[in-house]
JSON list of C-alpha atoms in Angstrom, two decimals:
[
{"chain": "A", "resi": 1, "resn": "UNK", "atom": "CA", "xyz": [9.97, 21.98, 8.93]},
{"chain": "A", "resi": 2, "resn": "UNK", "atom": "CA", "xyz": [12.70, 20.85, 6.97]},
{"chain": "A", "resi": 3, "resn": "UNK", "atom": "CA", "xyz": [13.70, 22.88, 4.50]},
{"chain": "A", "resi": 4, "resn": "UNK", "atom": "CA", "xyz": [15.21, 21.88, 1.03]},
{"chain": "A", "resi": 5, "resn": "UNK", "atom": "CA", "xyz": [17.39, 23.75, -1.08]},
{"chain": "A", "resi": 6, "resn": "UNK", "atom": "CA", "xyz": [18.32, 22.52, -4.43]},
{"chain": "A", "resi": 7, "resn": "UNK", "atom": "CA", "xyz": [21.21, 24.12, -6.99]},
{"chain": "A", "resi": 8, "resn": "UNK", "atom": "CA", "xyz": [21.40, 24.83, -9.47]},
{"chain": "A", "resi": 9, "resn": "UNK", "atom": "CA", "xyz": [18.08, 26.68, -10.19]},
{"chain": "A", "resi": 10, "resn": "UNK", "atom": "CA", "xyz": [18.58, 26.88, -13.99]},
{"chain": "A", "resi": 11, "resn": "UNK", "atom": "CA", "xyz": [21.18, 24.20, -15.82]},
{"chain": "A", "resi": 12, "resn": "UNK", "atom": "CA", "xyz": [21.86, 24.99, -19.29]},
{"chain": "A", "resi": 13, "resn": "UNK", "atom": "CA", "xyz": [22.87, 21.74, -20.95]},
{"chain": "A", "resi": 14, "resn": "UNK", "atom": "CA", "xyz": [23.24, 20.39, -24.16]},
{"chain": "A", "resi": 15, "resn": "UNK", "atom": "CA", "xyz": [21.22, 17.12, -26.16]},
{"chain": "A", "resi": 16, "resn": "UNK", "atom": "CA", "xyz": [23.81, 14.62, -25.12]},
{"chain": "A", "resi": 17, "resn": "UNK", "atom": "CA", "xyz": [25.59, 15.94, -22.00]},
{"chain": "A", "resi": 18, "resn": "UNK", "atom": "CA", "xyz": [25.42, 14.15, -18.87]},
{"chain": "A", "resi": 19, "resn": "UNK", "atom": "CA", "xyz": [23.82, 16.46, -16.07]},
{"chain": "A", "resi": 20, "resn": "UNK", "atom": "CA", "xyz": [23.69, 16.90, -12.05]},
{"chain": "A", "resi": 21, "resn": "UNK", "atom": "CA", "xyz": [21.12, 18.35, -9.95]},
{"chain": "A", "resi": 22, "resn": "UNK", "atom": "CA", "xyz": [21.80, 18.43, -5.90]},
{"chain": "A", "resi": 23, "resn": "UNK", "atom": "CA", "xyz": [19.36, 18.82, -3.34]},
{"chain": "A", "resi": 24, "resn": "UNK", "atom": "CA", "xyz": [20.48, 20.05, 0.43]},
{"chain": "A", "resi": 25, "resn": "UNK", "atom": "CA", "xyz": [18.07, 18.92, 2.95]},
{"chain": "A", "resi": 26, "resn": "UNK", "atom": "CA", "xyz": [18.31, 21.13, 6.71]},
{"chain": "A", "resi": 27, "resn": "UNK", "atom": "CA", "xyz": [18.78, 18.25, 8.69]},
{"chain": "A", "resi": 28, "resn": "UNK", "atom": "CA", "xyz": [19.57, 14.66, 8.12]},
{"chain": "A", "resi": 29, "resn": "UNK", "atom": "CA", "xyz": [16.82, 12.63, 6.27]},
{"chain": "A", "resi": 30, "resn": "UNK", "atom": "CA", "xyz": [18.11, 9.16, 5.80]},
{"chain": "A", "resi": 31, "resn": "UNK", "atom": "CA", "xyz": [17.28, 8.43, 2.29]},
{"chain": "A", "resi": 32, "resn": "UNK", "atom": "CA", "xyz": [13.64, 9.85, 2.16]},
{"chain": "A", "resi": 33, "resn": "UNK", "atom": "CA", "xyz": [14.15, 12.02, -0.51]},
{"chain": "A", "resi": 34, "resn": "UNK", "atom": "CA", "xyz": [12.08, 11.99, -3.67]},
{"chain": "A", "resi": 35, "resn": "UNK", "atom": "CA", "xyz": [12.78, 13.65, -7.90]},
{"chain": "A", "resi": 36, "resn": "UNK", "atom": "CA", "xyz": [10.15, 14.93, -10.01]},
{"chain": "A", "resi": 37, "resn": "UNK", "atom": "CA", "xyz": [9.67, 16.33, -13.53]},
{"chain": "A", "resi": 38, "resn": "UNK", "atom": "CA", "xyz": [7.76, 18.75, -14.50]},
{"chain": "A", "resi": 39, "resn": "UNK", "atom": "CA", "xyz": [6.88, 20.29, -17.79]},
{"chain": "A", "resi": 40, "resn": "UNK", "atom": "CA", "xyz": [4.99, 23.33, -18.64]},
{"chain": "A", "resi": 41, "resn": "UNK", "atom": "CA", "xyz": [1.12, 22.88, -18.24]},
{"chain": "A", "resi": 42, "resn": "UNK", "atom": "CA", "xyz": [1.70, 19.28, -16.53]},
{"chain": "A", "resi": 43, "resn": "UNK", "atom": "CA", "xyz": [1.71, 17.73, -13.52]},
{"chain": "A", "resi": 44, "resn": "UNK", "atom": "CA", "xyz": [4.88, 16.62, -11.80]},
{"chain": "A", "resi": 45, "resn": "UNK", "atom": "CA", "xyz": [5.86, 13.30, -12.44]},
{"chain": "A", "resi": 46, "resn": "UNK", "atom": "CA", "xyz": [8.31, 10.84, -10.08]},
{"chain": "A", "resi": 47, "resn": "UNK", "atom": "CA", "xyz": [11.37, 10.16, -11.04]},
{"chain": "A", "resi": 48, "resn": "UNK", "atom": "CA", "xyz": [13.31, 8.53, -8.06]},
{"chain": "A", "resi": 49, "resn": "UNK", "atom": "CA", "xyz": [11.72, 7.80, -4.99]},
{"chain": "A", "resi": 50, "resn": "UNK", "atom": "CA", "xyz": [13.86, 6.65, -1.90]},
{"chain": "A", "resi": 51, "resn": "UNK", "atom": "CA", "xyz": [16.86, 8.54, -2.79]},
{"chain": "A", "resi": 52, "resn": "UNK", "atom": "CA", "xyz": [17.83, 5.80, -5.85]},
{"chain": "A", "resi": 53, "resn": "UNK", "atom": "CA", "xyz": [15.09, 3.83, -6.43]},
{"chain": "A", "resi": 54, "resn": "UNK", "atom": "CA", "xyz": [13.67, 4.55, -10.12]},
{"chain": "A", "resi": 55, "resn": "UNK", "atom": "CA", "xyz": [10.34, 4.13, -10.76]},
{"chain": "A", "resi": 56, "resn": "UNK", "atom": "CA", "xyz": [8.39, 2.21, -12.95]},
{"chain": "A", "resi": 57, "resn": "UNK", "atom": "CA", "xyz": [8.32, 3.09, -16.78]},
{"chain": "A", "resi": 58, "resn": "UNK", "atom": "CA", "xyz": [11.45, 6.18, -15.93]},
{"chain": "A", "resi": 59, "resn": "UNK", "atom": "CA", "xyz": [14.60, 5.55, -18.56]},
{"chain": "A", "resi": 60, "resn": "UNK", "atom": "CA", "xyz": [17.39, 4.38, -16.66]},
{"chain": "A", "resi": 61, "resn": "UNK", "atom": "CA", "xyz": [19.20, 7.70, -17.78]},
{"chain": "A", "resi": 62, "resn": "UNK", "atom": "CA", "xyz": [18.02, 9.07, -14.70]},
{"chain": "A", "resi": 63, "resn": "UNK", "atom": "CA", "xyz": [19.88, 7.66, -11.49]},
{"chain": "A", "resi": 64, "resn": "UNK", "atom": "CA", "xyz": [19.79, 9.63, -7.67]},
{"chain": "A", "resi": 65, "resn": "UNK", "atom": "CA", "xyz": [21.87, 9.09, -5.19]},
{"chain": "A", "resi": 66, "resn": "UNK", "atom": "CA", "xyz": [22.69, 10.24, -1.74]},
{"chain": "A", "resi": 67, "resn": "UNK", "atom": "CA", "xyz": [21.48, 9.97, 1.95]},
{"chain": "A", "resi": 68, "resn": "UNK", "atom": "CA", "xyz": [21.26, 11.91, 5.19]},
{"chain": "A", "resi": 69, "resn": "UNK", "atom": "CA", "xyz": [21.46, 15.59, 3.86]},
{"chain": "A", "resi": 70, "resn": "UNK", "atom": "CA", "xyz": [22.98, 15.62, 0.55]},
{"chain": "A", "resi": 71, "resn": "UNK", "atom": "CA", "xyz": [21.73, 13.64, -2.65]},
{"chain": "A", "resi": 72, "resn": "UNK", "atom": "CA", "xyz": [22.22, 14.19, -6.82]},
{"chain": "A", "resi": 73, "resn": "UNK", "atom": "CA", "xyz": [19.73, 13.64, -9.58]},
{"chain": "A", "resi": 74, "resn": "UNK", "atom": "CA", "xyz": [22.10, 12.84, -12.15]},
{"chain": "A", "resi": 75, "resn": "UNK", "atom": "CA", "xyz": [20.60, 12.35, -16.43]},
{"chain": "A", "resi": 76, "resn": "UNK", "atom": "CA", "xyz": [23.02, 10.69, -18.88]},
{"chain": "A", "resi": 77, "resn": "UNK", "atom": "CA", "xyz": [23.16, 11.18, -21.99]},
{"chain": "A", "resi": 78, "resn": "UNK", "atom": "CA", "xyz": [20.51, 14.37, -21.92]},
{"chain": "A", "resi": 79, "resn": "UNK", "atom": "CA", "xyz": [17.01, 13.71, -25.08]},
{"chain": "A", "resi": 80, "resn": "UNK", "atom": "CA", "xyz": [15.31, 16.53, -25.75]},
{"chain": "A", "resi": 81, "resn": "UNK", "atom": "CA", "xyz": [12.45, 15.59, -23.64]},
{"chain": "A", "resi": 82, "resn": "UNK", "atom": "CA", "xyz": [14.49, 16.21, -20.37]},
{"chain": "A", "resi": 83, "resn": "UNK", "atom": "CA", "xyz": [14.23, 19.40, -20.76]},
{"chain": "A", "resi": 84, "resn": "UNK", "atom": "CA", "xyz": [12.06, 20.61, -17.74]},
{"chain": "A", "resi": 85, "resn": "UNK", "atom": "CA", "xyz": [11.59, 21.71, -14.61]},
{"chain": "A", "resi": 86, "resn": "UNK", "atom": "CA", "xyz": [13.31, 19.28, -11.66]},
{"chain": "A", "resi": 87, "resn": "UNK", "atom": "CA", "xyz": [12.69, 19.24, -7.81]},
{"chain": "A", "resi": 88, "resn": "UNK", "atom": "CA", "xyz": [13.34, 17.43, -4.99]},
{"chain": "A", "resi": 89, "resn": "UNK", "atom": "CA", "xyz": [11.11, 16.37, -2.03]},
{"chain": "A", "resi": 90, "resn": "UNK", "atom": "CA", "xyz": [11.52, 15.01, 1.61]},
{"chain": "A", "resi": 91, "resn": "UNK", "atom": "CA", "xyz": [9.41, 12.66, 2.88]},
{"chain": "A", "resi": 92, "resn": "UNK", "atom": "CA", "xyz": [10.80, 12.09, 6.07]},
{"chain": "A", "resi": 93, "resn": "UNK", "atom": "CA", "xyz": [8.21, 13.95, 8.29]},
{"chain": "A", "resi": 94, "resn": "UNK", "atom": "CA", "xyz": [5.11, 16.19, 7.54]},
{"chain": "A", "resi": 95, "resn": "UNK", "atom": "CA", "xyz": [5.55, 18.94, 5.93]},
{"chain": "A", "resi": 96, "resn": "UNK", "atom": "CA", "xyz": [6.63, 17.07, 2.95]},
{"chain": "A", "resi": 97, "resn": "UNK", "atom": "CA", "xyz": [8.25, 20.10, 1.65]},
{"chain": "A", "resi": 98, "resn": "UNK", "atom": "CA", "xyz": [9.67, 20.49, -1.80]},
{"chain": "A", "resi": 99, "resn": "UNK", "atom": "CA", "xyz": [13.08, 22.08, -3.08]},
{"chain": "A", "resi": 100, "resn": "UNK", "atom": "CA", "xyz": [12.80, 25.10, -4.98]},
{"chain": "A", "resi": 101, "resn": "UNK", "atom": "CA", "xyz": [13.36, 23.25, -8.46]},
{"chain": "A", "resi": 102, "resn": "UNK", "atom": "CA", "xyz": [15.68, 23.12, -10.90]},
{"chain": "A", "resi": 103, "resn": "UNK", "atom": "CA", "xyz": [14.95, 24.51, -14.64]},
{"chain": "A", "resi": 104, "resn": "UNK", "atom": "CA", "xyz": [16.99, 22.56, -16.84]},
{"chain": "A", "resi": 105, "resn": "UNK", "atom": "CA", "xyz": [17.62, 24.45, -20.28]},
{"chain": "A", "resi": 106, "resn": "UNK", "atom": "CA", "xyz": [18.78, 23.97, -24.09]},
{"chain": "A", "resi": 107, "resn": "UNK", "atom": "CA", "xyz": [21.64, 25.89, -24.04]},
{"chain": "B", "resi": 1, "resn": "UNK", "atom": "CA", "xyz": [-5.08, 4.27, -12.61]},
{"chain": "B", "resi": 2, "resn": "UNK", "atom": "CA", "xyz": [-6.23, 8.21, -12.59]},
{"chain": "B", "resi": 3, "resn": "UNK", "atom": "CA", "xyz": [-6.97, 10.91, -10.32]},
{"chain": "B", "resi": 4, "resn": "UNK", "atom": "CA", "xyz": [-9.32, 13.94, -11.18]},
{"chain": "B", "resi": 5, "resn": "UNK", "atom": "CA", "xyz": [-10.15, 17.06, -9.02]},
{"chain": "B", "resi": 6, "resn": "UNK", "atom": "CA", "xyz": [-12.73, 19.33, -9.39]},
{"chain": "B", "resi": 7, "resn": "UNK", "atom": "CA", "xyz": [-14.36, 21.98, -7.24]},
{"chain": "B", "resi": 8, "resn": "UNK", "atom": "CA", "xyz": [-12.20, 24.92, -7.91]},
{"chain": "B", "resi": 9, "resn": "UNK", "atom": "CA", "xyz": [-12.72, 28.56, -8.78]},
{"chain": "B", "resi": 10, "resn": "UNK", "atom": "CA", "xyz": [-12.66, 32.14, -7.35]},
{"chain": "B", "resi": 11, "resn": "UNK", "atom": "CA", "xyz": [-13.62, 33.15, -4.64]},
{"chain": "B", "resi": 12, "resn": "UNK", "atom": "CA", "xyz": [-13.40, 35.99, -1.94]},
{"chain": "B", "resi": 13, "resn": "UNK", "atom": "CA", "xyz": [-11.09, 36.21, 1.01]},
{"chain": "B", "resi": 14, "resn": "UNK", "atom": "CA", "xyz": [-13.03, 35.07, 3.75]},
{"chain": "B", "resi": 15, "resn": "UNK", "atom": "CA", "xyz": [-15.07, 32.65, 1.85]},
{"chain": "B", "resi": 16, "resn": "UNK", "atom": "CA", "xyz": [-15.21, 28.90, 1.22]},
{"chain": "B", "resi": 17, "resn": "UNK", "atom": "CA", "xyz": [-14.66, 26.14, -1.18]},
{"chain": "B", "resi": 18, "resn": "UNK", "atom": "CA", "xyz": [-15.00, 22.10, -1.25]},
{"chain": "B", "resi": 19, "resn": "UNK", "atom": "CA", "xyz": [-12.80, 20.30, -3.56]},
{"chain": "B", "resi": 20, "resn": "UNK", "atom": "CA", "xyz": [-12.75, 16.73, -4.59]},
{"chain": "B", "resi": 21, "resn": "UNK", "atom": "CA", "xyz": [-11.10, 14.52, -6.09]},
{"chain": "B", "resi": 22, "resn": "UNK", "atom": "CA", "xyz": [-12.96, 11.57, -8.27]},
{"chain": "B", "resi": 23, "resn": "UNK", "atom": "CA", "xyz": [-10.08, 8.13, -8.26]},
{"chain": "B", "resi": 24, "resn": "UNK", "atom": "CA", "xyz": [-10.53, 5.40, -11.00]},
{"chain": "B", "resi": 25, "resn": "UNK", "atom": "CA", "xyz": [-8.46, 2.24, -12.11]},
{"chain": "B", "resi": 26, "resn": "UNK", "atom": "CA", "xyz": [-7.27, 1.44, -8.66]},
{"chain": "B", "resi": 27, "resn": "UNK", "atom": "CA", "xyz": [-8.08, 0.44, -5.00]},
{"chain": "B", "resi": 28, "resn": "UNK", "atom": "CA", "xyz": [-8.72, 3.88, -3.88]},
{"chain": "B", "resi": 29, "resn": "UNK", "atom": "CA", "xyz": [-9.21, 2.65, 0.07]},
{"chain": "B", "resi": 30, "resn": "UNK", "atom": "CA", "xyz": [-5.73, 1.00, 0.03]},
{"chain": "B", "resi": 31, "resn": "UNK", "atom": "CA", "xyz": [-3.97, 4.28, -0.65]},
{"chain": "B", "resi": 32, "resn": "UNK", "atom": "CA", "xyz": [-3.39, 7.43, 1.59]},
{"chain": "B", "resi": 33, "resn": "UNK", "atom": "CA", "xyz": [-4.17, 10.36, -0.70]},
{"chain": "B", "resi": 34, "resn": "UNK", "atom": "CA", "xyz": [-2.44, 13.80, -0.47]},
{"chain": "B", "resi": 35, "resn": "UNK", "atom": "CA", "xyz": [-3.34, 17.38, -1.80]},
{"chain": "B", "resi": 36, "resn": "UNK", "atom": "CA", "xyz": [-0.50, 19.83, -2.86]},
{"chain": "B", "resi": 37, "resn": "UNK", "atom": "CA", "xyz": [-0.64, 22.97, -4.32]},
{"chain": "B", "resi": 38, "resn": "UNK", "atom": "CA", "xyz": [1.12, 25.07, -6.80]},
{"chain": "B", "resi": 39, "resn": "UNK", "atom": "CA", "xyz": [1.15, 28.78, -7.88]},
{"chain": "B", "resi": 40, "resn": "UNK", "atom": "CA", "xyz": [1.74, 28.61, -11.62]},
{"chain": "B", "resi": 41, "resn": "UNK", "atom": "CA", "xyz": [5.24, 28.97, -12.32]},
{"chain": "B", "resi": 42, "resn": "UNK", "atom": "CA", "xyz": [6.05, 28.38, -8.75]},
{"chain": "B", "resi": 43, "resn": "UNK", "atom": "CA", "xyz": [7.16, 25.75, -6.38]},
{"chain": "B", "resi": 44, "resn": "UNK", "atom": "CA", "xyz": [5.16, 22.83, -4.88]},
{"chain": "B", "resi": 45, "resn": "UNK", "atom": "CA", "xyz": [3.55, 22.79, -1.51]},
{"chain": "B", "resi": 46, "resn": "UNK", "atom": "CA", "xyz": [2.10, 20.04, 0.59]},
{"chain": "B", "resi": 47, "resn": "UNK", "atom": "CA", "xyz": [-0.74, 20.98, 1.77]},
{"chain": "B", "resi": 48, "resn": "UNK", "atom": "CA", "xyz": [-2.52, 17.88, 3.69]},
{"chain": "B", "resi": 49, "resn": "UNK", "atom": "CA", "xyz": [-3.13, 14.12, 3.51]},
{"chain": "B", "resi": 50, "resn": "UNK", "atom": "CA", "xyz": [-5.07, 11.45, 4.97]},
{"chain": "B", "resi": 51, "resn": "UNK", "atom": "CA", "xyz": [-4.74, 7.13, 5.46]},
{"chain": "B", "resi": 52, "resn": "UNK", "atom": "CA", "xyz": [-6.65, 4.86, 3.58]},
{"chain": "B", "resi": 53, "resn": "UNK", "atom": "CA", "xyz": [-9.53, 4.45, 5.88]},
{"chain": "B", "resi": 54, "resn": "UNK", "atom": "CA", "xyz": [-9.46, 7.99, 6.79]},
{"chain": "B", "resi": 55, "resn": "UNK", "atom": "CA", "xyz": [-9.00, 7.45, 10.46]},
{"chain": "B", "resi": 56, "resn": "UNK", "atom": "CA", "xyz": [-5.45, 9.72, 10.23]},
{"chain": "B", "resi": 57, "resn": "UNK", "atom": "CA", "xyz": [-5.06, 13.47, 8.34]},
{"chain": "B", "resi": 58, "resn": "UNK", "atom": "CA", "xyz": [-2.22, 15.79, 8.82]},
{"chain": "B", "resi": 59, "resn": "UNK", "atom": "CA", "xyz": [-2.19, 19.44, 7.55]},
{"chain": "B", "resi": 60, "resn": "UNK", "atom": "CA", "xyz": [0.10, 22.30, 7.07]},
{"chain": "B", "resi": 61, "resn": "UNK", "atom": "CA", "xyz": [0.77, 24.59, 9.75]},
{"chain": "B", "resi": 62, "resn": "UNK", "atom": "CA", "xyz": [-0.81, 27.36, 7.52]},
{"chain": "B", "resi": 63, "resn": "UNK", "atom": "CA", "xyz": [-4.10, 25.68, 6.79]},
{"chain": "B", "resi": 64, "resn": "UNK", "atom": "CA", "xyz": [-4.44, 24.22, 9.97]},
{"chain": "B", "resi": 65, "resn": "UNK", "atom": "CA", "xyz": [-8.14, 24.81, 11.21]},
{"chain": "B", "resi": 66, "resn": "UNK", "atom": "CA", "xyz": [-9.17, 25.95, 8.39]},
{"chain": "B", "resi": 67, "resn": "UNK", "atom": "CA", "xyz": [-9.12, 23.17, 5.90]},
{"chain": "B", "resi": 68, "resn": "UNK", "atom": "CA", "xyz": [-10.12, 19.31, 6.32]},
{"chain": "B", "resi": 69, "resn": "UNK", "atom": "CA", "xyz": [-9.29, 16.41, 4.08]},
{"chain": "B", "resi": 70, "resn": "UNK", "atom": "CA", "xyz": [-12.09, 13.65, 3.92]},
{"chain": "B", "resi": 71, "resn": "UNK", "atom": "CA", "xyz": [-12.74, 11.01, 2.13]},
{"chain": "B", "resi": 72, "resn": "UNK", "atom": "CA", "xyz": [-15.28, 8.28, 0.95]},
{"chain": "B", "resi": 73, "resn": "UNK", "atom": "CA", "xyz": [-14.13, 4.87, 0.17]},
{"chain": "B", "resi": 74, "resn": "UNK", "atom": "CA", "xyz": [-17.32, 3.81, -1.42]},
{"chain": "B", "resi": 75, "resn": "UNK", "atom": "CA", "xyz": [-16.97, 6.58, -4.07]},
{"chain": "B", "resi": 76, "resn": "UNK", "atom": "CA", "xyz": [-13.92, 6.68, -4.32]},
{"chain": "B", "resi": 77, "resn": "UNK", "atom": "CA", "xyz": [-13.82, 10.18, -3.84]},
{"chain": "B", "resi": 78, "resn": "UNK", "atom": "CA", "xyz": [-11.50, 12.63, -1.85]},
{"chain": "B", "resi": 79, "resn": "UNK", "atom": "CA", "xyz": [-12.08, 16.35, -0.53]},
{"chain": "B", "resi": 80, "resn": "UNK", "atom": "CA", "xyz": [-10.64, 18.98, 0.72]},
{"chain": "B", "resi": 81, "resn": "UNK", "atom": "CA", "xyz": [-12.99, 21.53, 2.37]},
{"chain": "B", "resi": 82, "resn": "UNK", "atom": "CA", "xyz": [-11.48, 25.14, 2.32]},
{"chain": "B", "resi": 83, "resn": "UNK", "atom": "CA", "xyz": [-12.49, 27.62, 5.16]},
{"chain": "B", "resi": 84, "resn": "UNK", "atom": "CA", "xyz": [-11.70, 30.90, 5.92]},
{"chain": "B", "resi": 85, "resn": "UNK", "atom": "CA", "xyz": [-9.78, 31.49, 2.78]},
{"chain": "B", "resi": 86, "resn": "UNK", "atom": "CA", "xyz": [-7.21, 33.64, 2.21]},
{"chain": "B", "resi": 87, "resn": "UNK", "atom": "CA", "xyz": [-5.31, 35.43, -0.75]},
{"chain": "B", "resi": 88, "resn": "UNK", "atom": "CA", "xyz": [-2.21, 33.24, -0.10]},
{"chain": "B", "resi": 89, "resn": "UNK", "atom": "CA", "xyz": [-4.27, 30.15, -0.76]},
{"chain": "B", "resi": 90, "resn": "UNK", "atom": "CA", "xyz": [-4.38, 30.84, -4.12]},
{"chain": "B", "resi": 91, "resn": "UNK", "atom": "CA", "xyz": [-3.04, 28.17, -6.56]},
{"chain": "B", "resi": 92, "resn": "UNK", "atom": "CA", "xyz": [-3.41, 24.91, -8.43]},
{"chain": "B", "resi": 93, "resn": "UNK", "atom": "CA", "xyz": [-4.34, 22.02, -6.23]},
{"chain": "B", "resi": 94, "resn": "UNK", "atom": "CA", "xyz": [-3.51, 18.62, -7.09]},
{"chain": "B", "resi": 95, "resn": "UNK", "atom": "CA", "xyz": [-4.74, 15.61, -5.66]},
{"chain": "B", "resi": 96, "resn": "UNK", "atom": "CA", "xyz": [-2.19, 12.68, -5.40]},
{"chain": "B", "resi": 97, "resn": "UNK", "atom": "CA", "xyz": [-1.57, 9.35, -4.41]},
{"chain": "B", "resi": 98, "resn": "UNK", "atom": "CA", "xyz": [1.05, 8.08, -2.09]},
{"chain": "B", "resi": 99, "resn": "UNK", "atom": "CA", "xyz": [1.86, 4.69, -3.79]},
{"chain": "B", "resi": 100, "resn": "UNK", "atom": "CA", "xyz": [5.67, 3.42, -3.87]},
{"chain": "B", "resi": 101, "resn": "UNK", "atom": "CA", "xyz": [6.45, 1.64, -0.72]},
{"chain": "B", "resi": 102, "resn": "UNK", "atom": "CA", "xyz": [4.50, 0.78, 2.13]},
{"chain": "B", "resi": 103, "resn": "UNK", "atom": "CA", "xyz": [6.36, 3.21, 4.86]},
{"chain": "B", "resi": 104, "resn": "UNK", "atom": "CA", "xyz": [7.48, 5.33, 2.63]},
{"chain": "B", "resi": 105, "resn": "UNK", "atom": "CA", "xyz": [5.88, 8.58, 0.59]},
{"chain": "B", "resi": 106, "resn": "UNK", "atom": "CA", "xyz": [6.33, 9.31, -3.00]},
{"chain": "B", "resi": 107, "resn": "UNK", "atom": "CA", "xyz": [3.69, 10.68, -4.98]},
{"chain": "B", "resi": 108, "resn": "UNK", "atom": "CA", "xyz": [3.46, 8.47, -8.09]},
{"chain": "B", "resi": 109, "resn": "UNK", "atom": "CA", "xyz": [-0.19, 9.47, -9.52]},
{"chain": "B", "resi": 110, "resn": "UNK", "atom": "CA", "xyz": [-1.03, 13.16, -9.93]},
{"chain": "B", "resi": 111, "resn": "UNK", "atom": "CA", "xyz": [-4.31, 14.87, -11.06]},
{"chain": "B", "resi": 112, "resn": "UNK", "atom": "CA", "xyz": [-4.76, 17.51, -13.74]},
{"chain": "B", "resi": 113, "resn": "UNK", "atom": "CA", "xyz": [-5.07, 20.10, -10.61]},
{"chain": "B", "resi": 114, "resn": "UNK", "atom": "CA", "xyz": [-7.76, 22.34, -9.94]},
{"chain": "B", "resi": 115, "resn": "UNK", "atom": "CA", "xyz": [-7.33, 25.88, -9.79]},
{"chain": "B", "resi": 116, "resn": "UNK", "atom": "CA", "xyz": [-8.37, 28.08, -6.63]},
{"chain": "B", "resi": 117, "resn": "UNK", "atom": "CA", "xyz": [-8.23, 32.04, -6.86]},
{"chain": "B", "resi": 118, "resn": "UNK", "atom": "CA", "xyz": [-8.64, 33.57, -3.77]},
{"chain": "B", "resi": 119, "resn": "UNK", "atom": "CA", "xyz": [-9.39, 37.52, -4.35]},
{"chain": "B", "resi": 120, "resn": "UNK", "atom": "CA", "xyz": [-11.72, 40.55, -3.92]}
]
């Protein structure tokens, strides 16, 4: 199975900050990488697909980059609504594994 | 566009459950659909998938031979038959649509989840 490792596991930040979350795959996955946001008690929400494509309706302050094994999710000018847990997921091969999550917390 | 799961509950180890997922607002037969499990407060685990006409399926190794995914396109419904249940199958089961690009997998629509608890 392809292992997905996110860092950091938790990230204190303030409204207006620019933050970056990284995700590393245990083998190359080209650009088959998705990012999700999850808030407590809610289902995950797709933010970015295919490493850098913004899902419809997602604010443009979210962006993704990377290919191969190393990927990043960047959030510019953090808003109060952005404090949540973020997961990466590889869609290169089944089983479609997820990272362990990064909890973005208010500093 | 909506997915709604049902069928979760408390079951003893070795028991069975059948989860269902009702789709609405989109052409159900056009999409691959997956099941994803989450232990509350923990991470996400992909469980199974099925293609649009039901002819192709895949499973995580941990459930292969015990779980069966199926669909009824006439009723826009997905099922997950779960047999020989184990404590480690416990979690919130989400039905998710694979829907952003042909040839790519990304989960763009999620249900609210149905909770499965395997315990004696």
